[in-house]
Structures are given as structure tokens and as C-alpha cells.
mmCIF file of C-alpha atoms in Angstrom:
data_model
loop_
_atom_site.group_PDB
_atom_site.id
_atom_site.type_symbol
_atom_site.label_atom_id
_atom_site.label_comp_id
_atom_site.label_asym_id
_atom_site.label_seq_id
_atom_site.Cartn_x
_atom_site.Cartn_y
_atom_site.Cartn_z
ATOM 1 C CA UNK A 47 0.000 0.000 0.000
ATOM 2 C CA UNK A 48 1.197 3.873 -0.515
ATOM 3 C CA UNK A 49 2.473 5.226 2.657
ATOM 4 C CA UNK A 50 2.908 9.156 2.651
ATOM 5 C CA UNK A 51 4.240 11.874 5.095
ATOM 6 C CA UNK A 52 2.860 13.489 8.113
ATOM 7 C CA UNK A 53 3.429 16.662 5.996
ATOM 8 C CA UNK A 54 1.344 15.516 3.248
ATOM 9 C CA UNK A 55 -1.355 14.181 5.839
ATOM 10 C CA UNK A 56 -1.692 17.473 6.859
ATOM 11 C CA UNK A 57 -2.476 18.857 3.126
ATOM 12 C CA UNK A 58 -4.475 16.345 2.157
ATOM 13 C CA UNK A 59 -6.960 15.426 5.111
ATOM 14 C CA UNK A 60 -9.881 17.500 4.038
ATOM 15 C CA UNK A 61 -10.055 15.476 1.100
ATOM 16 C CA UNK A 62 -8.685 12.274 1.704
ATOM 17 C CA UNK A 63 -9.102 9.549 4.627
ATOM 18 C CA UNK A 64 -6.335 8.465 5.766
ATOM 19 C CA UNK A 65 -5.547 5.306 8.586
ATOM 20 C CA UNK A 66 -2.414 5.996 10.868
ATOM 21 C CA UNK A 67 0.030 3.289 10.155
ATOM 22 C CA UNK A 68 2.245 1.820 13.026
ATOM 23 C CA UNK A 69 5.725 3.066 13.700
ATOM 24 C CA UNK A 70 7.908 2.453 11.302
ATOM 25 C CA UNK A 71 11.582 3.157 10.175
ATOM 26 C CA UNK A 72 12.982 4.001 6.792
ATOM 27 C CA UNK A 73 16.429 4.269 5.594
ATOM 28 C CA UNK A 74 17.978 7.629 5.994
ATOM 29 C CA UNK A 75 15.591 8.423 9.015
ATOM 30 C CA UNK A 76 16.504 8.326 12.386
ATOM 31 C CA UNK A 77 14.307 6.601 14.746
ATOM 32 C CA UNK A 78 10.668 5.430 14.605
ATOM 33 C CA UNK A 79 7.468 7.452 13.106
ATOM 34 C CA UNK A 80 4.361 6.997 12.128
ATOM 35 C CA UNK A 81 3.213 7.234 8.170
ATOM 36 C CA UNK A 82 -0.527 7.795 7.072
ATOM 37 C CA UNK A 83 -2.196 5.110 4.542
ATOM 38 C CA UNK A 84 -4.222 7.063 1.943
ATOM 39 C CA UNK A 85 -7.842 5.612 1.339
ATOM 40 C CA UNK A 86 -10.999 7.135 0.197
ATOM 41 C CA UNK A 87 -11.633 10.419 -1.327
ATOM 42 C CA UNK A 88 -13.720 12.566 1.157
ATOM 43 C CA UNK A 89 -16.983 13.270 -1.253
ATOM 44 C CA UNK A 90 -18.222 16.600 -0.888
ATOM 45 C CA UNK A 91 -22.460 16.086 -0.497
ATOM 46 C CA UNK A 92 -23.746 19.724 0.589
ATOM 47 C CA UNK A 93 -23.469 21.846 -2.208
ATOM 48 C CA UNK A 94 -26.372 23.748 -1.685
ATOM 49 C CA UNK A 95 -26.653 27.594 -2.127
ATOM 50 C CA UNK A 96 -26.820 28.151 1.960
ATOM 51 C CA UNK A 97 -28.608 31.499 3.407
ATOM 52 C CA UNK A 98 -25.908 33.913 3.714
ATOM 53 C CA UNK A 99 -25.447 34.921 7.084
ATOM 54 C CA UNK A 100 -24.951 38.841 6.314
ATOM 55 C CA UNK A 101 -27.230 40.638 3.903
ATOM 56 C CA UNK A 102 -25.108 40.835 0.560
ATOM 57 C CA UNK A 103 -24.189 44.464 -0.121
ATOM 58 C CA UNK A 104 -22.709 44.610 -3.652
ATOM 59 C CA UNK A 105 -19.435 46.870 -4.219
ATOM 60 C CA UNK A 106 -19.528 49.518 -6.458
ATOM 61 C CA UNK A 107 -15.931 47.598 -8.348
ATOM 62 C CA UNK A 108 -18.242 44.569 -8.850
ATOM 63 C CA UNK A 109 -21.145 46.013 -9.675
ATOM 64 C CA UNK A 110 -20.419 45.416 -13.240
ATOM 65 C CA UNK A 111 -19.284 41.786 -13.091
ATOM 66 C CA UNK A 112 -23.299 41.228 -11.144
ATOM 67 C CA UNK A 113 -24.856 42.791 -13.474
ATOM 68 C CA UNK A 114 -23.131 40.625 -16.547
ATOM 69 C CA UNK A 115 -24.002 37.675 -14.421
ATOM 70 C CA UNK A 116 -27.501 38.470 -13.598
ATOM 71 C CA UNK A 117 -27.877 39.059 -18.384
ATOM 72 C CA UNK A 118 -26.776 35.708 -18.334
ATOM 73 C CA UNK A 119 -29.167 34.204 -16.049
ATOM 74 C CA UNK A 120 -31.857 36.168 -17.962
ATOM 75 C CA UNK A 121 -31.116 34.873 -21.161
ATOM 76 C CA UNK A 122 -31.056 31.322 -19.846
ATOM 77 C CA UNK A 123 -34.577 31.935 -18.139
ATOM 78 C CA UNK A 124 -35.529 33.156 -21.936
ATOM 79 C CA UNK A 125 -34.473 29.434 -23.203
ATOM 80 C CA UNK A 126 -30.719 30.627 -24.582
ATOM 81 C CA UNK A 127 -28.324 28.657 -23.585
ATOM 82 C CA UNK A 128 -25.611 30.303 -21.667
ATOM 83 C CA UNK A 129 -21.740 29.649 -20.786
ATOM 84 C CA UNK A 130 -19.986 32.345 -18.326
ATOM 85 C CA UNK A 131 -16.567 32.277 -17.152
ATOM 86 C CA UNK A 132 -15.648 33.708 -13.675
ATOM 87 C CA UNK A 133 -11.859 34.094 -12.734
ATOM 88 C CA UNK A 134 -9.470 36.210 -10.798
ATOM 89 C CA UNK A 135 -7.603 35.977 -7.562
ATOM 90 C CA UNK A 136 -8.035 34.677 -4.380
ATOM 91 C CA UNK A 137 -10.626 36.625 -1.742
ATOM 92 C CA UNK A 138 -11.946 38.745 -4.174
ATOM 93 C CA UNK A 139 -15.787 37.340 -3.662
ATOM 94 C CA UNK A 140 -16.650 35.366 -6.722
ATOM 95 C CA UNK A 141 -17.817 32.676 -5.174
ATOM 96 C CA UNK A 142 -20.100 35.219 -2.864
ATOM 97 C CA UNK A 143 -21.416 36.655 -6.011
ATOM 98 C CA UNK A 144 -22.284 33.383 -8.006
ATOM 99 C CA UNK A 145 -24.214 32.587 -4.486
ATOM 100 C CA UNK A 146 -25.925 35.359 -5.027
ATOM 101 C CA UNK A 147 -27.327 34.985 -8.521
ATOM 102 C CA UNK A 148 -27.266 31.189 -8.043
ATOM 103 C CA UNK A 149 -29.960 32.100 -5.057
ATOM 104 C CA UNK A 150 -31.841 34.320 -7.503
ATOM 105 C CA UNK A 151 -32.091 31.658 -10.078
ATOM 106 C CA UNK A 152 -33.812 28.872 -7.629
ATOM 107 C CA UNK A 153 -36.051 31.658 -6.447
ATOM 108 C CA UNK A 154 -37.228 32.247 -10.284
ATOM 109 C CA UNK A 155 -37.654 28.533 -10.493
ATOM 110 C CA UNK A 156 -34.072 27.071 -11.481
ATOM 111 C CA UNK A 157 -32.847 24.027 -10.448
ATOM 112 C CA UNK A 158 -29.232 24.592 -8.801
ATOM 113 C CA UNK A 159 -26.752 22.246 -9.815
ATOM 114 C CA UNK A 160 -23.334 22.781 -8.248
ATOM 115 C CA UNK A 161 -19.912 21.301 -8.214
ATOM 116 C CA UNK A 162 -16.574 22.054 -6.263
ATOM 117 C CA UNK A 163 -13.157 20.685 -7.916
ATOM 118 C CA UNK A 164 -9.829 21.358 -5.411
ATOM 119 C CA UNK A 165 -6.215 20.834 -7.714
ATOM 120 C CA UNK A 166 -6.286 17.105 -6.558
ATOM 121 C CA UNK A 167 -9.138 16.000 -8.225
ATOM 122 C CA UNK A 168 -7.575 17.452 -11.806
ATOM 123 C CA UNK A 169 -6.327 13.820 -12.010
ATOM 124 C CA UNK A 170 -9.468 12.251 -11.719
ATOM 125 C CA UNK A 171 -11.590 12.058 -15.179
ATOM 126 C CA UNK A 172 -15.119 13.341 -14.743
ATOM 127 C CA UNK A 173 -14.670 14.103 -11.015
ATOM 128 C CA UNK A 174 -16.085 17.705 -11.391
ATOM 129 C CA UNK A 175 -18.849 16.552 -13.183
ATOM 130 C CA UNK A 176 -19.478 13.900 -10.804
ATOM 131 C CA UNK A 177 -21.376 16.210 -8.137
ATOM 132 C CA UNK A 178 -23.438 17.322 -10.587
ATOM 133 C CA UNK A 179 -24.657 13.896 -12.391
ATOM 134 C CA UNK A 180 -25.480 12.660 -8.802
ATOM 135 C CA UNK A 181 -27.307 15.711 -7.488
ATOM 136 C CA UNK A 182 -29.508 16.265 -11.215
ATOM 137 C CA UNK A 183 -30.267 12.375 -10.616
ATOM 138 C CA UNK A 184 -31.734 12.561 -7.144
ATOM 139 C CA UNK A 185 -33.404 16.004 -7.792
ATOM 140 C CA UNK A 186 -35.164 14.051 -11.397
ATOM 141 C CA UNK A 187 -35.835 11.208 -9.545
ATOM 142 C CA UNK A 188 -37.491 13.476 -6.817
ATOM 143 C CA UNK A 189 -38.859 15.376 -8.711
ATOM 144 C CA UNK A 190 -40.832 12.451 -10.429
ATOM 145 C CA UNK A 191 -41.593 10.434 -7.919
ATOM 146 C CA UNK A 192 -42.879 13.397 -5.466
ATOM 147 C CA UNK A 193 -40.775 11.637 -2.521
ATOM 148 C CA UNK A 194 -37.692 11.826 -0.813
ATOM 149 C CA UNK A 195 -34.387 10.231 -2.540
ATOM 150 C CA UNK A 196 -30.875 10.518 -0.897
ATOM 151 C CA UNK A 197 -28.459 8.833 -2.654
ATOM 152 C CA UNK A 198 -27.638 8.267 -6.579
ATOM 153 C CA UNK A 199 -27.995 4.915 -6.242
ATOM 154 C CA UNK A 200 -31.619 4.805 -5.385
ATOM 155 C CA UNK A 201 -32.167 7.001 -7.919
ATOM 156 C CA UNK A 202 -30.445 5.536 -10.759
ATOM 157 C CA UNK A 203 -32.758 2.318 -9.337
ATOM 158 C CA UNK A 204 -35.903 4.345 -9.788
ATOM 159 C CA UNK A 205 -35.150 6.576 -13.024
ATOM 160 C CA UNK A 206 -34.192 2.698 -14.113
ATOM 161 C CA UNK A 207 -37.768 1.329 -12.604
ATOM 162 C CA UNK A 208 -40.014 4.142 -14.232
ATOM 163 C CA UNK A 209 -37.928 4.066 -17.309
ATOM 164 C CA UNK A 210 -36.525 7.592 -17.525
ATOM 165 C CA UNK A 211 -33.353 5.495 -18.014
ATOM 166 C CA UNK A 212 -32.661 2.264 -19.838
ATOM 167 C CA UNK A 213 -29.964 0.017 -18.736
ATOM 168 C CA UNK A 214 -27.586 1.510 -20.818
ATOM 169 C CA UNK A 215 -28.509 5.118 -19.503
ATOM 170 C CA UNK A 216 -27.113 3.949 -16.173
ATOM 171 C CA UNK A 217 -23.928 1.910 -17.503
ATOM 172 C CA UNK A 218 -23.266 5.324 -19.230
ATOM 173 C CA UNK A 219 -23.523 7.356 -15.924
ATOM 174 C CA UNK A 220 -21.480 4.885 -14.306
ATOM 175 C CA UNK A 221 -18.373 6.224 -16.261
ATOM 176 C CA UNK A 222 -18.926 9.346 -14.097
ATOM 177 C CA UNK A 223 -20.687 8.164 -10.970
ATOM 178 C CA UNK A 224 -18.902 4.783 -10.407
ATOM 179 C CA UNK A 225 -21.342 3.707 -7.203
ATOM 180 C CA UNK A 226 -24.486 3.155 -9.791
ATOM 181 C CA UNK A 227 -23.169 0.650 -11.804
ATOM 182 C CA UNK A 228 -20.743 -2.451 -11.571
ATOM 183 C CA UNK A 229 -17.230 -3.000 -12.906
ATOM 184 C CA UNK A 230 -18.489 -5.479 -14.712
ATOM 185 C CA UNK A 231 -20.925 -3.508 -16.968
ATOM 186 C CA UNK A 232 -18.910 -0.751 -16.846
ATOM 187 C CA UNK A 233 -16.052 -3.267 -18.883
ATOM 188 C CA UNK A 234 -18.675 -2.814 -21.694
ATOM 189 C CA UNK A 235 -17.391 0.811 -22.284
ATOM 190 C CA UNK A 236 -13.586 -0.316 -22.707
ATOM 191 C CA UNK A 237 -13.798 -0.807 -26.308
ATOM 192 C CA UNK A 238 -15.534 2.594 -27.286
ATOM 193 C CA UNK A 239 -13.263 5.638 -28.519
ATOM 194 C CA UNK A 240 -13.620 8.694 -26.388
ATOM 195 C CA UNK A 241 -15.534 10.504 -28.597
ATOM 196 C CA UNK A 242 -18.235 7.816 -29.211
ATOM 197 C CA UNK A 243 -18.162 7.546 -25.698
ATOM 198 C CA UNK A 244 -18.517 11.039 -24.332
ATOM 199 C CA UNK A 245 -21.031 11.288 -26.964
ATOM 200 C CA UNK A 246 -23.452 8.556 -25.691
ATOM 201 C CA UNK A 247 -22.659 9.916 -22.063
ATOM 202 C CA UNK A 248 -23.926 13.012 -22.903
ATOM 203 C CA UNK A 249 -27.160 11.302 -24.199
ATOM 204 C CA UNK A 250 -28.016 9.937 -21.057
ATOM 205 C CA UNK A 251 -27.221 13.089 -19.155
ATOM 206 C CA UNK A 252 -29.731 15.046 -21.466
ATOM 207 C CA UNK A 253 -32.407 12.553 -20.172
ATOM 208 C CA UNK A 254 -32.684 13.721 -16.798
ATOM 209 C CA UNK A 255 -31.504 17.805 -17.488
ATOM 210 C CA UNK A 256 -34.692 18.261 -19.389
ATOM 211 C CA UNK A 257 -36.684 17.103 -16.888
ATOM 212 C CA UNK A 258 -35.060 19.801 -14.749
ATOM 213 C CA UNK A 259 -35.117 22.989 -17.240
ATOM 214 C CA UNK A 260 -34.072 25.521 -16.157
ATOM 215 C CA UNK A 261 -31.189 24.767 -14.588
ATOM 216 C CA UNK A 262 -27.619 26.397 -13.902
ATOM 217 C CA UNK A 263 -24.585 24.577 -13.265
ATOM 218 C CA UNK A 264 -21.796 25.775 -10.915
ATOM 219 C CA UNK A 265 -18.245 23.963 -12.018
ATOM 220 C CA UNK A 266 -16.088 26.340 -9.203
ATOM 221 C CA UNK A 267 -12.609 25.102 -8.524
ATOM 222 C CA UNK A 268 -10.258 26.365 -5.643
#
């Protein structure tokens, strides 16, 4: 198994779990320490917009940038889709401000859809989509069945059930949310090209997004 450093433990907790291995000794070390054993990524569930605890008060320097962001959100509500790009440096309050039109959106009837990607999951294929697929296939399978769902698994089983999804819909969304389907049929997708592949992924996403028009989707990255 990989061992790393206490130093690295430290980095990586938030995201990772990690089991404290027994002492050990390595050559070029004095002594006796311990080492951490990497296992699990630490999933991030609650990606809601949350209440803010202040009242926002918008600064006159981004006044522009929330007023470019609340356009887009109009012409999305009008049926055009949208792409906008939001960058600069740290603790200048973009997130804050995509909160803030993100809560404006669900309160004109949008379904939220929101995803947060650190620099260790830019190794990991799909991962910041992976948020996203599992939250738009418990909201569709809530939404549809007028009951609480919690997981993505019981709603892949009843998108599946009411046939929202075929078989293959699921195998598909398996390449991006690995707990719905098994290795086994996800070994079906080995032999496709990428393109073929992203292409009938993309399919079965479209299934459950229409059902949940209009949506945004927050891709934010640290």
C-alpha cells in the first residue's frame, strides 16, 4: 500500500481519509514514526446555495461583473443557452457573487446544480462533473416520484424502474458516478473511442436535465 508523510497528511486530510500506520523506520531516518495510509476520497455532499449569514451588499468595483451575471441568467430563463466564465484571484468574492445569482435563479424557479473541484481531483476524469450527475439524478428522480431520494444509487434504481433510463442510460452514468453501476458492466465501455463515448454519455445526461429545465450549473474550482 502507498504510505505518505505526516506533511502531506496534513495537506491532504480535508479530502482524503487516511488510517495511521504503526511506527515504522525508513532508511535515511533516524528513529521510529508513524506514516498515514491514503484511502478514500472525502466526497463533498452539501453543495447547496446556503442562506448567507450577512445581507449581501454589492461593491460599487463589482457592480459590473453582477450585473453581466444576472444578463446571463436572464437569457437562460428566456431558453438561450448560456456559458460564463468567472476568474481572478483569491478573496476577491466570486464565489459570494455566483451565491448570489445562483440564489436568484432557484427563487425564479431554477434548479441549482453545483460542483466544487480542489487541484487534486484534476487527475481524476469526470470528477467535477461527478457532483453534478449525482445531485440532477436525485433532484429528477425526486422530482418524479414526489418523494424523498438521498443517494444516486436509489435514484439511478428508480429513473431505471419508471424508465426515464434504460440500462444503458445507467452503464453510461457509471463512467462518471462509479457507485451506480458495476465493474463489470462498466467493462462494456472499454472498447468505445472517447468521442463515441462522451457522446453517448452526454445522451443519457440530457435525459434527466430536461426534466429539470431551467437549470444552472456551478463547475467552481479552488
Amino acid at each position: 500500500s502507498t504510505l505518505v508523510s505526516k506533511r502531506i497528511y496534513s495537506h491532504s486530510k480535508k479530502f482524503i481519509h487516511f488510517i495511521k500506520s504503526q511506527e515504522i523506520q525508513v532508511k535515511g531516518k533516524d528513529g521510529f514514526f508513524h506514516a498515514y495510509i491514503p484511502q478514500t476520497r472525502i466526497e463533498r455532499q452539501n453543495l447547496e446555495i446556503a442562506e448567507p449569514q450577512q445581507p449581501f451588499v454589492i461593491m460599487p468595483s463589482r457592480q459590473s461583473a453582477m450585473d453581466s451575471l444576472m444578463q446571463v441568467k436572464e437569457r437562460a430563463g428566456e431558453g438561450k443557452p448560456t456559458i460564463c466564465f468567472v476568474s481572478g484571484g483569491p478573496f476577491l468574492g466570486k464565489s459570494r457573487l455566483i451565491d448570489e445569482v445562483a440564489g436568484k435563479a432557484a427563487n425564479d424557479g431554477f434548479t441549482i446544480l453545483k460542483s466544487f473541484r480542489t487541484s487534486l481531483d484534476s487527475f481524476t476524469s469526470f470528477f467535477p462533473l461527478r457532483q453534478i450527475v449525482s445531485a440532477a439524478m436525485i433532484k429528477c428522480a425526486m422530482l418524479t416520484a414526489g418523494r424523498e431520494i438521498d443517494n444516486e444509487v436509489s435514484a439511478a434504481n428508480y429513473l431505471v424502474d419508471e424508465n426515464i433510463f434504460k440500462k444503458t442510460d445507467r452503464v453510461n452514468i457509471g463512467s462518471i458516478v462509479p457507485t451506480v453501476a458495476d465493474e463489470q458492466l462498466l467493462s462494456l465501455l472499454s472498447g468505445l473511442n472517447p468521442k463515441a463515448r462522451t457522446r453517448t454519455i452526454v445522451d443519457s445526461l440530457m435525459k434527466i436535465l430536461k426534466l429539470l429545465q431551467p437549470f444552472m450549473i456551478i463547475l467552481e474550482g479552488d
